[in-house]
Every structure is written in structure tokens, then in C-alpha cells.
Amino acid sequence: MSERILGLDIGISSLGWAVIDYDKNNSLNNKIIKSGVRIFTIAENPKTGESLALPRRNARASRRTIKRKKRRIKGIKNLLVKYLDFSKDEIFSPKNIFNEKKQKDVWQLRDKSLKRELTNKEFARVLMQIAKRRGYKSNRKGEEKENSEGKKVLSSIEKNKKLLNNYLTIGQAIYQTTKETKTRRNKKDDYNHSISRDMLVDEINIIFEKQKEFKNPFVSDNLKQEYLELFLKQRDFASVDKMVGFCTLEGKPNKRAAKASYSAELFVTLTKLINTKIIDSNHKERSLTKEELEKIILLCHQSEQPTYLKIKEIICLDESSHFKNVSFYEIDKKTGEVSKKTTKFISGFKGFHGLRKVVEKTFSKTYWQNIAQDKKLLNDIATIFSHHKSDEKINNELQKLEIKILNEDEKQILIKALIENIHFDKFLNLSIKAIDKLLKYMLLAKRYDEAVELCKYIKDEGTKQKFLRALNKDEQSELTNPVVKRALSQTRKVVNALIRVYGQFDKINIELTREIKKSHSDRKKIEKAQDEYQTLKQGIVKNFIENFEKEPRGNELLKYRLWQEQGERCIYSGKEIDIKRLISEVNYAQIDHILPFSRSLEDGMINKVICLSKENQDKKNRTPYEYFTDEKKDWHWFEEFVKSLKNIKKGKRDRLLKKNFDENSEIAFRDRNVNDTAFMSRFIKDFIENNLELKSKDKQKVFTRSGTLTNMLRHNWGIGNKSRDNHLHHAVDALIVAFSTQSEVQRLSTLSAKIDGFTYEKSEKKAGQLKFVPPLEHFRDEVQKSIDDIFVSFAPRRGVKGAAHKETIYSKKAEKKKGTFEINNGLAENGEVKRVDIFKKDGKYHFIFLYPSDFLKKELPLLTIKGIEIDDSFEFIFSLFKDEYIEIKQKNKEPHYGYLKFVESDGRFNVLPHFQSQLNKKDNRISTGSVEYIKKYQVDVLGNTFEIKREKRVGTKKQR
């Protein structure tokens, strides 16, 4: 019986989908129903990875800062009128006392204020300058010490404080030390003249005292008091209490635990340790015992990152036992040699040791040993520092804590030390209440899932509905990655649209491209590594051609790469491999899977070596360790030989020297190479499975497939390499993912086992018969037929938000150019075109380009790009936004079809064909000067197109 399966290939800005019918018992019933591609913009700045909202947020913050500064300066000016005998005109008019020419250097006046009486003008200038640049004030001292820029600022402030040993005020010190150069302002990356606000407050007090001594008639206590109030007024940093989500197990009102709290750190450390496995002397796998966990936790209290050798010693692990997938000694990445360093266990006790260092430095180890016993106190301290973002609020909350071993004076000393040195942020998904319940069982060596069950937490699996719902508020806060949020939002739209057309599915197979599971910086590293690999590959190809005088075919290049990597020797015998015979004789040297493919389903370069055919024949379906021990070969020699190969990377070396590959290890490897268990994949899988009705009666209905599996199937099923020149390869991947059912994976494994079992003399003939059979006849042709029928759907960008103008404001004296407008007593250039309004009259088309600033006006402009004023005699046709599909024809030319990507200032459209992935500005530019006709189409999420004949022109919000 056939099942209807949906395959999804989800990327950071793309979604490939495929609907198939699949019958595990009869491949003749297998059928491709439909496939497609949805393209959308990535939810981050492609260059920096920052939020798309960050520029607006920064600009808004700058506007607020400027607004507050103006308000403060206005208040100071009012004080000058009130107390220094000035008229409002003298202070507020454009020709005020501060703009007069040939005045004394105000820095000199700050020096003179300590030596003689100042006039009211001089005093006003001094007070105004100090108020304008009121020095550096840190809301969080501990945070600044972890910030490289903050460290530089604090370092410069400390350096400038030393000047006060020789001078009375910081103003006097700066003037006297810069009289010759007059360089008193910081420049980019130069913090030499940084001063603190406290230093300026001291200067203000001293100036008032000196001027009082000099009988200055304008000095008064009221002026000083009101001036300091305005000078020091600053909005405090808000706490993040309201932004912290609720516990995923306990729910409201239990807030999530601070990551640096003791309970959270113990939970994280135990999770790591419980998932760590030991391979004993009989090559059997076991977990750590309760007693071993206790000893390791005590060790982690003493050292945040103890070595695995130390852990092995403290739990009395015998010499022949080791931790699974852990090398006790680190391997140098460049040389491949064992370094002097030993591998460390990274515990979760970073916050614990941060507090320990502060307490021990402030008091002693004895004090810390007593404080460390109070787990609630440690939790409370971490919570306070994680929730509050200003020293003042942190201090207020710390004052409320009871620290039994300290008297009041000691408590104040400790609070001061903590504020100056501690900075905590980030939260787990669980509350301290839930964590403490789980810890009772995890300390008994129970896994997290077992502890959850023992605590009788019932997982809310949601209410399954016919259509996939949107993320709720809690899920939005749990899923913090905006890139994944947008991808999931687009996935939901596509899935629901497909259900409306094809009905409910039986199962869904999902692949997330590895980019979507990585941070922006990690994706950049991947791109860099890919570029480096391509450069390396080109060099190897060039070298290959020089040696063999021909282009490499099939697996010839792979053989050559492995031959170079292994020092031109057979990996299992160490014998030299003759380069002349390497390529010319098919059965002289062969590629071997280190861990047999049928047992690991790992087909990457990391699991491949080259060896003489006789060695491959003898090794059969075994690991190197099994081969050497079964055949009584010298394993010690092999270990030393592998370690001597400098070009072998750690991952491959670990596979070559792997001793334990029992049934559990096989299952783990195969599961990893078939199913994607990364957090993002599990989140999306669980969300779909818990909220969408699926028809299958099987227990599991949603599967996450790894890129390794789909890439393997792509080649085994004869599809070949991806073509990234267009978007259609996303649909090809989705088709492969859709057909990557459990039955096909089992078939792949079974067939591989048969091939692995043949000796090489016998296998040549049989292997020709044992082909990897695709899931349906003429699979490659059927795939091609399906993607030929695809119309790629782009998500249109109809938003008109964005910078109203470019950042630079020019003087009004500058020449007013096309595309500029007046703002803030200056001229600014327009931002990017957000919308194109198209009118028609007497058979001619007219275009109005609209910028973000236009949508802030009462009415939209009516002037075309050619300067023609639009009136009632013009007919409005429609508006165009980015990524809307159009057909445009110029006179005497063939029509162009494609998505509008952007508009150039000279009026040309840049149009991208629906399947094309890269924009070539020269090939895709279309002039709007001689348009015969232009049509606009709506493209739905599945790629269906509908012509839009007419629209009503939408005005601004003010206009409506």
C-alpha cells in the first residue's frame, strides 16, 4: 500500500519540497507527484550576521541619546540664564556667547578657574563644556572587564587618574599636558584621553569651591546643586526580568534558571558526564556510576577543566579502559603529532569558579569553602547578576541577601568586589525548581530523559491539527535564532498550501542544510574552508594532470588524493604504492572504507583510505582493529605507522585506531549518518510531529535526514553532483529526502553488506549485478521531468521600512542633487527604492520611484523619474516591490520574464529569471525607456502564477 510522503530540504534562504507516493513492497507503485522551490530572504545581515533590525535599533538609540543630550543642554542653558545674569537671547540665539570669535581656549579657562575669579561668560563656557562631554560611566564594571574595548577605556582612565597626583583637576591636567599639541579628543581606536564621570564631578566641586574663595558673585549652592542634578541625570539600564522566559517543564510562574547558577552548572556538567561512555578492557561499553560521578563533580569543584587523565586516575580506571571518542592526549592540528597537552573535560562550572576566584582573592579559601556550601546563595547571586544590567540595581539586590559567615563590613567589601569582577548572562530552558528535582535522579546516574520521567513531567505534545500552526510565545522565546524562525515560518506556509492541494500526508522527511544549524561566524568558517578546499582541489587536479597527462575520471582523483595523504603508502601494509600503477591498473590499489560502509553508513573522505587490493581482500567487512587482531598482525606497528602520517586528520586517525566497534557503536554511527539529531532539526521535527495530523499508523511519522545520507543516495541513485547555478537543486534534494525512507535506508545497508562481503577476485562480476537500485524506474529521468515543471516561488518583499535616507547629512550650501531632500537643516540622499508605481497614458508607461521617506509624508509624490507630473488623466496600473514577478517587453525585442531584484537610479530594472540563483547586473538589466508592455504576476508559495491586471494605488498611512 502506498504512502504519501512529503520531503523537505530546509535552508537559510530556501525551501525545496517534494510530494511522492511510496510503496515499500512494490516499487512499481512509487511515483513523483510534484516538487517545487520557495526562496526567501535570510533573516540577518548577510555580511555581518547581525539582526536586520540592528541598524534601526542603533539609529533609534542614537536619536534618543541625542534627544536626551539636547534636553540636558537646554536645562543647563536655562540655569545660566537663571543664575549667571544672561538674557535668553545671549544664551539661546544663533549668535550666542559660545559662538563669539577670538575667545580664550575653554581648556585654559578650566585651568584659570582654579587660579582667579571667572567672569560670567567664562564661567558659563566652562560649565557648558563639562556638561557636553561628561566622561565615561560604566553601568556594569564586571562586564567592561570582559570587553576588549571596555578594557582599553578603563586602562586609559586609570592612567589619567595618575595625572591627578600632580594636578588639582582633570581639566587642568589635560590642558597643562596638551598645551603644545592641543590634541584633547579621542580618535578612532584611541582612548588616551578617556576620563570618568567621577573625575568630572570632582572637578565641578573644586571649581565651585575655588570660585567661592575668589568671591565670584555668580556662584551659589543652588546653582551647583541644580547643575549636578542635570549633569548626573541618566536613565538606568533596564533589567531583563520580563524578557526571561518560563520553564519548559514547570511553566508559569517559574522563570528559567541563570546559566551561571550552581544548580544549572551542576545540571549541565552531569548531563555531559552521564552521556560520556567508558570502554572497558573487554571492549564493552558502560556509563559512569553514581560513585564515579560524585568523585568527578568534586574534582570539577577544584578545577573547572580537569584533564581526562586526572579523571581516569580519580575514578581508578584501569589502564586498558578508556573514555569513548576521547583521546587522552591532544593532537597537533598542523603536524599531527601528540602534543604535551592532555585533553581536558570542559565542565559547566564557569560561574562557580568565577565566584571562587573573587572570594578567595578578597578574603581566603576558608571563606569560599563556607560560602560554597550554601547552594541557594550561589543560585541567588548568579540570578541577580544575570537579571540586572546596572551596578546600582545589582548592589540593591545583593544587599538583601543574607551571607551568614560575613559581618556587615565584610559583606560590603565582598559586594564591591563581586560588582567589579563578575558578569553573568544567558539562561537555560529550565527553572531552578525543575533542575533541582531532576538533579535528585541525575546524581544517581540517571539520564535526563529518565529523570524527566521519574519526576513525572508530562510533555505537552500540543493539539494536532489538520494545518500546521504558528509558533506560540514560549516557542518564539525558546527558538532564539531568527534565521531558523524565518525558515520555519516559510516551511509552515508551504506545508499548509500543500495540504490544501494534496491532502494530509502519511509521513514527512526533513533535511536541514548544515548552514542553518550554524551561527553566522560558523557559516563563514565553512565558506572559508570550502574555498580553501576548492583551491587545494584545483592544485591536486593540476598535479594529477602533470603526472598522468590526462584529466581525472571517476574516482581517480580520490585515489590520487588518498595516495598523497598517506605518504604514497598502503595504509594496512605500509608498502609503497607505485604511482604508475595507481591509476592504470584497476585492481592494483583500491579505496577502502575504514569502518565498513554497511556497518557505519559513512561514505565521506574521513572514512576512506587507499590500500593494495590484496589487503582490501583480506580485510573484508572488518575494522582495522578487527582485521589486525583476527589475522594476528602487528597492531602496535599499525598504531605507530598511522600516528607517523602527518597529513591524516584526527577524525580519520580516530577511525583507523578505533578498537571498539560493537553493535551499539554501529547503531550509533549509522543513526548519526542517517538521522540528523542537531537541536534545530529536533526542534523542527518535534514541532511538526506534535502539531500536525499525519495519516500513518506508525509510531514515528517525521524523520530528520542527515546531509551525509542524501548526498550518498544522490550518487547511488545516479543523480550526480548538484548544480548551484540555479535554485532547482533544492527540489532535487527534497525528492531524494522524500524517498529516503527507512526501507530504502535498510536496502542500502543490506546491499552494501553484500558488496563488502565479496572478495575482490569474485566481486568484479557480481558487483556489476549488485547495483544500488533507485526507488523507481528511470529515476533520474523522472526527477528531471519533475524539476523541469517547477516554477520557483520567491517571497515578495513588500515592506517599505528602512532608512529614510543615507546617514551623511550635507550642508544646505552643498549643491542640491537629484535624489536629495532637506532634513535637520541639511541635505540627505534618499535610501533605496522600496516601491515602483506604474501609470499609463496614451499607450506610454510612466514610473514613480518611492523611497522610505516618501511613506512618511501626508501624500505620495506624483512626479515620475522623467519629471512628468501625474494627474487624473493618467491611469494607475499597479505597484511593484522587490521579488515580484513581472513580464516586460521593449519595442522590437523579446519579452523578459523574471523577479524584480532592484531598481537602478537611471531607471533600469534588474530582473532575475525564476530558476536563476545569481544576478548578473549586465545580463539582467532592462531599460524602462521604451516599454511596449509590462505585466505583473502573483506567485503563490507553490509556484502557481496569476496575472494581476489592475490594482488600487495604496497611499501612506497619513493619507489613508
PDB file of C-alpha atoms in Angstrom, residues 74-307:
ATOM      1  CA  LYS A  74      18.740  73.103  27.268  1.00  0.00           C
ATOM      2  CA  GLY A  75      18.344  72.653  31.029  1.00  0.00           C
ATOM      3  CA  ILE A  76      21.927  73.832  31.611  1.00  0.00           C
ATOM      4  CA  LYS A  77      21.310  76.903  29.442  1.00  0.00           C
ATOM      5  CA  ASN A  78      18.222  77.742  31.468  1.00  0.00           C
ATOM      6  CA  LEU A  79      20.384  77.577  34.612  1.00  0.00           C
ATOM      7  CA  LEU A  80      22.849  80.010  33.019  1.00  0.00           C
ATOM      8  CA  VAL A  81      20.019  82.469  32.354  1.00  0.00           C
ATOM      9  CA  LYS A  82      18.665  81.964  35.866  1.00  0.00           C
ATOM     10  CA  TYR A  83      21.912  82.296  37.848  1.00  0.00           C
ATOM     11  CA  LEU A  84      24.584  83.958  35.666  1.00  0.00           C
ATOM     12  CA  ASP A  85      22.750  87.111  34.657  1.00  0.00           C
ATOM     13  CA  PHE A  86      22.281  86.342  30.941  1.00  0.00           C
ATOM     14  CA  SER A  87      19.315  87.115  28.749  1.00  0.00           C
ATOM     15  CA  LYS A  88      17.726  84.231  26.849  1.00  0.00           C
ATOM     16  CA  ASP A  89      18.892  85.771  23.597  1.00  0.00           C
ATOM     17  CA  GLU A  90      22.525  85.718  24.778  1.00  0.00           C
ATOM     18  CA  ILE A  91      22.280  82.014  25.512  1.00  0.00           C
ATOM     19  CA  PHE A  92      19.779  80.583  23.010  1.00  0.00           C
ATOM     20  CA  SER A  93      20.159  82.687  19.850  1.00  0.00           C
ATOM     21  CA  PRO A  94      22.429  81.527  16.944  1.00  0.00           C
ATOM     22  CA  LYS A  95      24.821  84.368  17.853  1.00  0.00           C
ATOM     23  CA  ASN A  96      25.140  83.345  21.494  1.00  0.00           C
ATOM     24  CA  ILE A  97      28.087  83.847  23.852  1.00  0.00           C
ATOM     25  CA  PHE A  98      29.511  80.415  22.974  1.00  0.00           C
ATOM     26  CA  ASN A  99      29.919  81.292  19.277  1.00  0.00           C
ATOM     27  CA  GLU A 100      31.817  84.518  19.699  1.00  0.00           C
ATOM     28  CA  LYS A 101      35.123  84.707  17.843  1.00  0.00           C
ATOM     29  CA  LYS A 102      38.597  85.179  19.359  1.00  0.00           C
ATOM     30  CA  GLN A 103      37.739  83.737  22.736  1.00  0.00           C
ATOM     31  CA  LYS A 104      40.151  82.075  25.114  1.00  0.00           C
ATOM     32  CA  ASP A 105      40.596  78.298  24.885  1.00  0.00           C
ATOM     33  CA  VAL A 106      37.970  76.841  27.202  1.00  0.00           C
ATOM     34  CA  TRP A 107      40.504  74.268  28.449  1.00  0.00           C
ATOM     35  CA  GLN A 108      42.684  77.169  29.523  1.00  0.00           C
ATOM     36  CA  LEU A 109      39.676  78.635  31.378  1.00  0.00           C
ATOM     37  CA  ARG A 110      39.282  75.355  33.261  1.00  0.00           C
ATOM     38  CA  ASP A 111      42.870  75.796  34.403  1.00  0.00           C
ATOM     39  CA  LYS A 112      42.329  79.520  35.216  1.00  0.00           C
ATOM     40  CA  SER A 113      39.186  78.720  37.224  1.00  0.00           C
ATOM     41  CA  LEU A 114      41.498  77.328  39.922  1.00  0.00           C
ATOM     42  CA  LYS A 115      43.686  80.484  39.976  1.00  0.00           C
ATOM     43  CA  ARG A 116      41.385  83.501  39.613  1.00  0.00           C
ATOM     44  CA  GLU A 117      37.794  84.667  39.501  1.00  0.00           C
ATOM     45  CA  LEU A 118      35.980  83.920  36.218  1.00  0.00           C
ATOM     46  CA  THR A 119      33.605  86.302  34.505  1.00  0.00           C
ATOM     47  CA  ASN A 120      30.074  85.119  33.968  1.00  0.00           C
ATOM     48  CA  LYS A 121      30.842  84.353  30.278  1.00  0.00           C
ATOM     49  CA  GLU A 122      33.973  82.384  31.192  1.00  0.00           C
ATOM     50  CA  PHE A 123      32.139  80.504  33.929  1.00  0.00           C
ATOM     51  CA  ALA A 124      29.268  79.719  31.528  1.00  0.00           C
ATOM     52  CA  ARG A 125      31.676  78.368  28.898  1.00  0.00           C
ATOM     53  CA  VAL A 126      33.413  76.120  31.431  1.00  0.00           C
ATOM     54  CA  LEU A 127      30.118  74.725  32.760  1.00  0.00           C
ATOM     55  CA  MET A 128      28.791  74.168  29.224  1.00  0.00           C
ATOM     56  CA  GLN A 129      31.881  72.297  28.023  1.00  0.00           C
ATOM     57  CA  ILE A 130      31.877  69.963  31.005  1.00  0.00           C
ATOM     58  CA  ALA A 131      28.144  69.303  30.549  1.00  0.00           C
ATOM     59  CA  LYS A 132      28.552  68.458  26.859  1.00  0.00           C
ATOM     60  CA  ARG A 133      31.258  65.859  27.382  1.00  0.00           C
ATOM     61  CA  ARG A 134      30.559  64.412  30.784  1.00  0.00           C
ATOM     62  CA  GLY A 135      33.012  61.500  30.784  1.00  0.00           C
ATOM     63  CA  TYR A 136      32.687  57.748  30.898  1.00  0.00           C
ATOM     64  CA  LYS A 137      30.349  55.975  33.263  1.00  0.00           C
ATOM     65  CA  SER A 138      30.075  52.200  33.258  1.00  0.00           C
ATOM     66  CA  ASN A 139      26.762  50.656  34.205  1.00  0.00           C
ATOM     67  CA  ARG A 140      28.495  47.287  34.667  1.00  0.00           C
ATOM     68  CA  LYS A 141      32.129  47.237  35.764  1.00  0.00           C
ATOM     69  CA  GLY A 142      32.328  43.463  35.576  1.00  0.00           C
ATOM     70  CA  GLU A 143      31.052  43.474  32.002  1.00  0.00           C
ATOM     71  CA  GLU A 144      33.581  46.097  30.898  1.00  0.00           C
ATOM     72  CA  LYS A 145      36.449  43.945  32.136  1.00  0.00           C
ATOM     73  CA  GLU A 146      35.371  41.180  29.736  1.00  0.00           C
ATOM     74  CA  ASN A 147      35.075  43.568  26.798  1.00  0.00           C
ATOM     75  CA  SER A 148      38.264  44.382  24.853  1.00  0.00           C
ATOM     76  CA  GLU A 149      37.167  47.951  24.090  1.00  0.00           C
ATOM     77  CA  GLY A 150      35.990  48.441  27.652  1.00  0.00           C
ATOM     78  CA  LYS A 151      39.358  47.263  28.949  1.00  0.00           C
ATOM     79  CA  LYS A 152      41.128  49.899  26.840  1.00  0.00           C
ATOM     80  CA  VAL A 153      38.846  52.655  28.128  1.00  0.00           C
ATOM     81  CA  LEU A 154      39.270  51.596  31.772  1.00  0.00           C
ATOM     82  CA  SER A 155      43.034  51.308  31.294  1.00  0.00           C
ATOM     83  CA  SER A 156      43.224  54.858  29.913  1.00  0.00           C
ATOM     84  CA  ILE A 157      41.068  56.191  32.757  1.00  0.00           C
ATOM     85  CA  GLU A 158      43.390  54.625  35.330  1.00  0.00           C
ATOM     86  CA  LYS A 159      46.369  56.116  33.508  1.00  0.00           C
ATOM     87  CA  ASN A 160      44.780  59.603  33.516  1.00  0.00           C
ATOM     88  CA  LYS A 161      43.878  59.290  37.211  1.00  0.00           C
ATOM     89  CA  LYS A 162      47.598  59.206  37.949  1.00  0.00           C
ATOM     90  CA  LEU A 163      47.870  62.731  36.469  1.00  0.00           C
ATOM     91  CA  LEU A 164      45.878  63.968  39.447  1.00  0.00           C
ATOM     92  CA  ASN A 165      48.921  63.328  41.636  1.00  0.00           C
ATOM     93  CA  ASN A 166      50.397  66.453  40.030  1.00  0.00           C
ATOM     94  CA  TYR A 167      47.279  68.470  39.194  1.00  0.00           C
ATOM     95  CA  LEU A 168      44.197  69.605  41.076  1.00  0.00           C
ATOM     96  CA  THR A 169      41.552  68.672  38.454  1.00  0.00           C
ATOM     97  CA  ILE A 170      41.433  66.537  35.329  1.00  0.00           C
ATOM     98  CA  GLY A 171      40.635  69.657  33.225  1.00  0.00           C
ATOM     99  CA  GLN A 172      43.791  71.326  34.453  1.00  0.00           C
ATOM    100  CA  ALA A 173      45.830  68.136  33.858  1.00  0.00           C
ATOM    101  CA  ILE A 174      44.644  67.766  30.261  1.00  0.00           C
ATOM    102  CA  TYR A 175      45.269  71.448  29.497  1.00  0.00           C
ATOM    103  CA  GLN A 176      48.770  71.505  31.003  1.00  0.00           C
ATOM    104  CA  THR A 177      49.862  68.240  29.295  1.00  0.00           C
ATOM    105  CA  THR A 178      48.473  69.197  25.852  1.00  0.00           C
ATOM    106  CA  LYS A 179      49.291  72.911  25.613  1.00  0.00           C
ATOM    107  CA  GLU A 180      51.674  72.292  22.753  1.00  0.00           C
ATOM    108  CA  THR A 181      49.783  69.673  20.707  1.00  0.00           C
ATOM    109  CA  LYS A 182      46.194  70.664  21.628  1.00  0.00           C
ATOM    110  CA  THR A 183      45.114  67.062  20.888  1.00  0.00           C
ATOM    111  CA  ARG A 184      42.476  66.528  23.547  1.00  0.00           C
ATOM    112  CA  ARG A 185      39.875  64.382  21.790  1.00  0.00           C
ATOM    113  CA  ASN A 186      39.919  60.635  21.339  1.00  0.00           C
ATOM    114  CA  LYS A 187      40.115  59.357  17.794  1.00  0.00           C
ATOM    115  CA  LYS A 188      39.164  56.000  16.317  1.00  0.00           C
ATOM    116  CA  ASP A 189      40.677  53.170  18.410  1.00  0.00           C
ATOM    117  CA  ASP A 190      42.486  55.826  20.502  1.00  0.00           C
ATOM    118  CA  TYR A 191      41.311  56.098  24.120  1.00  0.00           C
ATOM    119  CA  ASN A 192      44.231  58.094  25.576  1.00  0.00           C
ATOM    120  CA  HIS A 193      42.044  60.990  26.739  1.00  0.00           C
ATOM    121  CA  SER A 194      39.314  58.885  28.360  1.00  0.00           C
ATOM    122  CA  ILE A 195      38.153  60.200  31.720  1.00  0.00           C
ATOM    123  CA  SER A 196      35.493  59.028  34.134  1.00  0.00           C
ATOM    124  CA  ARG A 197      32.405  60.952  35.143  1.00  0.00           C
ATOM    125  CA  ASP A 198      33.512  60.816  38.762  1.00  0.00           C
ATOM    126  CA  MET A 199      36.662  62.735  37.819  1.00  0.00           C
ATOM    127  CA  LEU A 200      34.494  65.486  36.299  1.00  0.00           C
ATOM    128  CA  VAL A 201      32.212  65.596  39.350  1.00  0.00           C
ATOM    129  CA  ASP A 202      35.325  66.160  41.472  1.00  0.00           C
ATOM    130  CA  GLU A 203      36.404  68.945  39.095  1.00  0.00           C
ATOM    131  CA  ILE A 204      32.980  70.629  39.292  1.00  0.00           C
ATOM    132  CA  ASN A 205      33.085  70.598  43.096  1.00  0.00           C
ATOM    133  CA  ILE A 206      36.629  72.010  43.149  1.00  0.00           C
ATOM    134  CA  ILE A 207      35.815  74.769  40.613  1.00  0.00           C
ATOM    135  CA  PHE A 208      32.803  75.861  42.669  1.00  0.00           C
ATOM    136  CA  GLU A 209      34.901  75.832  45.858  1.00  0.00           C
ATOM    137  CA  LYS A 210      37.694  77.905  44.252  1.00  0.00           C
ATOM    138  CA  GLN A 211      35.287  80.397  42.683  1.00  0.00           C
ATOM    139  CA  LYS A 212      33.588  80.757  46.060  1.00  0.00           C
ATOM    140  CA  GLU A 213      37.018  81.528  47.590  1.00  0.00           C
ATOM    141  CA  PHE A 214      37.577  84.125  44.859  1.00  0.00           C
ATOM    142  CA  LYS A 215      34.243  85.778  45.842  1.00  0.00           C
ATOM    143  CA  ASN A 216      32.674  85.089  42.458  1.00  0.00           C
ATOM    144  CA  PRO A 217      29.187  86.677  42.765  1.00  0.00           C
ATOM    145  CA  PHE A 218      27.592  84.153  40.402  1.00  0.00           C
ATOM    146  CA  VAL A 219      28.483  81.076  42.473  1.00  0.00           C
ATOM    147  CA  SER A 220      25.803  79.649  44.745  1.00  0.00           C
ATOM    148  CA  ASP A 221      24.949  76.320  46.353  1.00  0.00           C
ATOM    149  CA  ASN A 222      21.629  76.245  44.467  1.00  0.00           C
ATOM    150  CA  LEU A 223      23.402  76.591  41.087  1.00  0.00           C
ATOM    151  CA  LYS A 224      25.835  73.828  41.994  1.00  0.00           C
ATOM    152  CA  GLN A 225      23.086  71.515  43.209  1.00  0.00           C
ATOM    153  CA  GLU A 226      20.826  72.035  40.171  1.00  0.00           C
ATOM    154  CA  TYR A 227      23.777  71.820  37.783  1.00  0.00           C
ATOM    155  CA  LEU A 228      24.959  68.496  39.246  1.00  0.00           C
ATOM    156  CA  GLU A 229      21.418  67.085  39.120  1.00  0.00           C
ATOM    157  CA  LEU A 230      21.235  67.794  35.394  1.00  0.00           C
ATOM    158  CA  PHE A 231      24.849  66.713  34.819  1.00  0.00           C
ATOM    159  CA  LEU A 232      24.395  63.328  36.526  1.00  0.00           C
ATOM    160  CA  LYS A 233      20.899  62.550  35.257  1.00  0.00           C
ATOM    161  CA  GLN A 234      20.965  59.297  33.273  1.00  0.00           C
ATOM    162  CA  ARG A 235      18.450  56.580  32.521  1.00  0.00           C
ATOM    163  CA  ASP A 236      19.392  53.350  34.233  1.00  0.00           C
ATOM    164  CA  PHE A 237      19.795  50.145  32.246  1.00  0.00           C
ATOM    165  CA  ALA A 238      16.628  48.105  32.430  1.00  0.00           C
ATOM    166  CA  SER A 239      16.615  44.629  33.963  1.00  0.00           C
ATOM    167  CA  VAL A 240      15.809  41.631  31.760  1.00  0.00           C
ATOM    168  CA  ASP A 241      13.318  40.090  34.203  1.00  0.00           C
ATOM    169  CA  LYS A 242      10.389  40.497  31.818  1.00  0.00           C
ATOM    170  CA  MET A 243      12.380  39.082  28.921  1.00  0.00           C
ATOM    171  CA  VAL A 244      13.310  35.830  30.699  1.00  0.00           C
ATOM    172  CA  GLY A 245      11.043  33.004  29.567  1.00  0.00           C
ATOM    173  CA  PHE A 246       9.244  30.448  31.704  1.00  0.00           C
ATOM    174  CA  CYS A 247      10.443  26.926  32.459  1.00  0.00           C
ATOM    175  CA  THR A 248       9.575  24.388  29.760  1.00  0.00           C
ATOM    176  CA  LEU A 249       8.778  21.755  32.408  1.00  0.00           C
ATOM    177  CA  GLU A 250       7.292  23.717  35.340  1.00  0.00           C
ATOM    178  CA  GLY A 251       5.699  26.533  33.327  1.00  0.00           C
ATOM    179  CA  LYS A 252       4.477  29.780  34.879  1.00  0.00           C
ATOM    180  CA  PRO A 253       5.426  31.463  37.172  1.00  0.00           C
ATOM    181  CA  ASN A 254       8.813  29.701  37.280  1.00  0.00           C
ATOM    182  CA  LYS A 255      11.419  31.710  35.379  1.00  0.00           C
ATOM    183  CA  ARG A 256      14.282  29.998  33.564  1.00  0.00           C
ATOM    184  CA  ALA A 257      17.465  29.487  35.553  1.00  0.00           C
ATOM    185  CA  ALA A 258      20.504  31.684  35.097  1.00  0.00           C
ATOM    186  CA  LYS A 259      23.127  29.665  33.247  1.00  0.00           C
ATOM    187  CA  ALA A 260      25.729  30.617  35.888  1.00  0.00           C
ATOM    188  CA  SER A 261      23.623  29.437  38.833  1.00  0.00           C
ATOM    189  CA  TYR A 262      25.082  26.492  40.744  1.00  0.00           C
ATOM    190  CA  SER A 263      22.068  24.255  40.062  1.00  0.00           C
ATOM    191  CA  ALA A 264      22.244  24.974  36.321  1.00  0.00           C
ATOM    192  CA  GLU A 265      26.005  24.392  36.174  1.00  0.00           C
ATOM    193  CA  LEU A 266      25.732  21.105  38.078  1.00  0.00           C
ATOM    194  CA  PHE A 267      22.910  20.061  35.722  1.00  0.00           C
ATOM    195  CA  VAL A 268      24.994  20.872  32.605  1.00  0.00           C
ATOM    196  CA  THR A 269      28.079  19.085  33.991  1.00  0.00           C
ATOM    197  CA  LEU A 270      26.122  15.977  34.992  1.00  0.00           C
ATOM    198  CA  THR A 271      24.456  15.841  31.570  1.00  0.00           C
ATOM    199  CA  LYS A 272      27.886  15.789  29.912  1.00  0.00           C
ATOM    200  CA  LEU A 273      29.229  13.145  32.297  1.00  0.00           C
ATOM    201  CA  ILE A 274      26.184  10.875  32.089  1.00  0.00           C
ATOM    202  CA  ASN A 275      26.450  10.919  28.291  1.00  0.00           C
ATOM    203  CA  THR A 276      30.162  10.018  28.499  1.00  0.00           C
ATOM    204  CA  LYS A 277      30.795   6.300  27.960  1.00  0.00           C
ATOM    205  CA  ILE A 278      33.679   4.095  29.100  1.00  0.00           C
ATOM    206  CA  ILE A 279      35.086   1.246  27.004  1.00  0.00           C
ATOM    207  CA  ASP A 280      36.380  -1.394  29.397  1.00  0.00           C
ATOM    208  CA  SER A 281      39.179  -3.945  28.953  1.00  0.00           C
ATOM    209  CA  ASN A 282      36.718  -6.352  27.269  1.00  0.00           C
ATOM    210  CA  HIS A 283      35.750  -3.605  24.782  1.00  0.00           C
ATOM    211  CA  LYS A 284      32.322  -3.362  26.390  1.00  0.00           C
ATOM    212  CA  GLU A 285      30.605  -0.003  26.754  1.00  0.00           C
ATOM    213  CA  ARG A 286      29.331   1.284  30.093  1.00  0.00           C
ATOM    214  CA  SER A 287      28.226   4.524  31.771  1.00  0.00           C
ATOM    215  CA  LEU A 288      29.745   6.236  34.790  1.00  0.00           C
ATOM    216  CA  THR A 289      28.459   5.006  38.160  1.00  0.00           C
ATOM    217  CA  LYS A 290      26.928   7.144  40.919  1.00  0.00           C
ATOM    218  CA  GLU A 291      30.158   6.941  42.932  1.00  0.00           C
ATOM    219  CA  GLU A 292      32.284   7.909  39.917  1.00  0.00           C
ATOM    220  CA  LEU A 293      30.026  10.889  39.188  1.00  0.00           C
ATOM    221  CA  GLU A 294      30.411  12.132  42.773  1.00  0.00           C
ATOM    222  CA  LYS A 295      34.203  11.952  42.566  1.00  0.00           C
ATOM    223  CA  ILE A 296      34.323  13.793  39.233  1.00  0.00           C
ATOM    224  CA  ILE A 297      31.976  16.538  40.466  1.00  0.00           C
ATOM    225  CA  LEU A 298      34.228  17.086  43.491  1.00  0.00           C
ATOM    226  CA  LEU A 299      37.192  17.272  41.105  1.00  0.00           C
ATOM    227  CA  CYS A 300      35.322  19.845  38.968  1.00  0.00           C
ATOM    228  CA  HIS A 301      34.792  21.923  42.142  1.00  0.00           C
ATOM    229  CA  GLN A 302      38.570  22.069  42.466  1.00  0.00           C
ATOM    230  CA  SER A 303      39.318  22.640  38.768  1.00  0.00           C
ATOM    231  CA  GLU A 304      36.948  23.934  36.112  1.00  0.00           C
ATOM    232  CA  GLN A 305      38.636  21.895  33.365  1.00  0.00           C
ATOM    233  CA  PRO A 306      40.312  18.770  34.783  1.00  0.00           C
ATOM    234  CA  THR A 307      42.195  16.511  32.367  1.00  0.00           C
TER     235      THR A 307
END
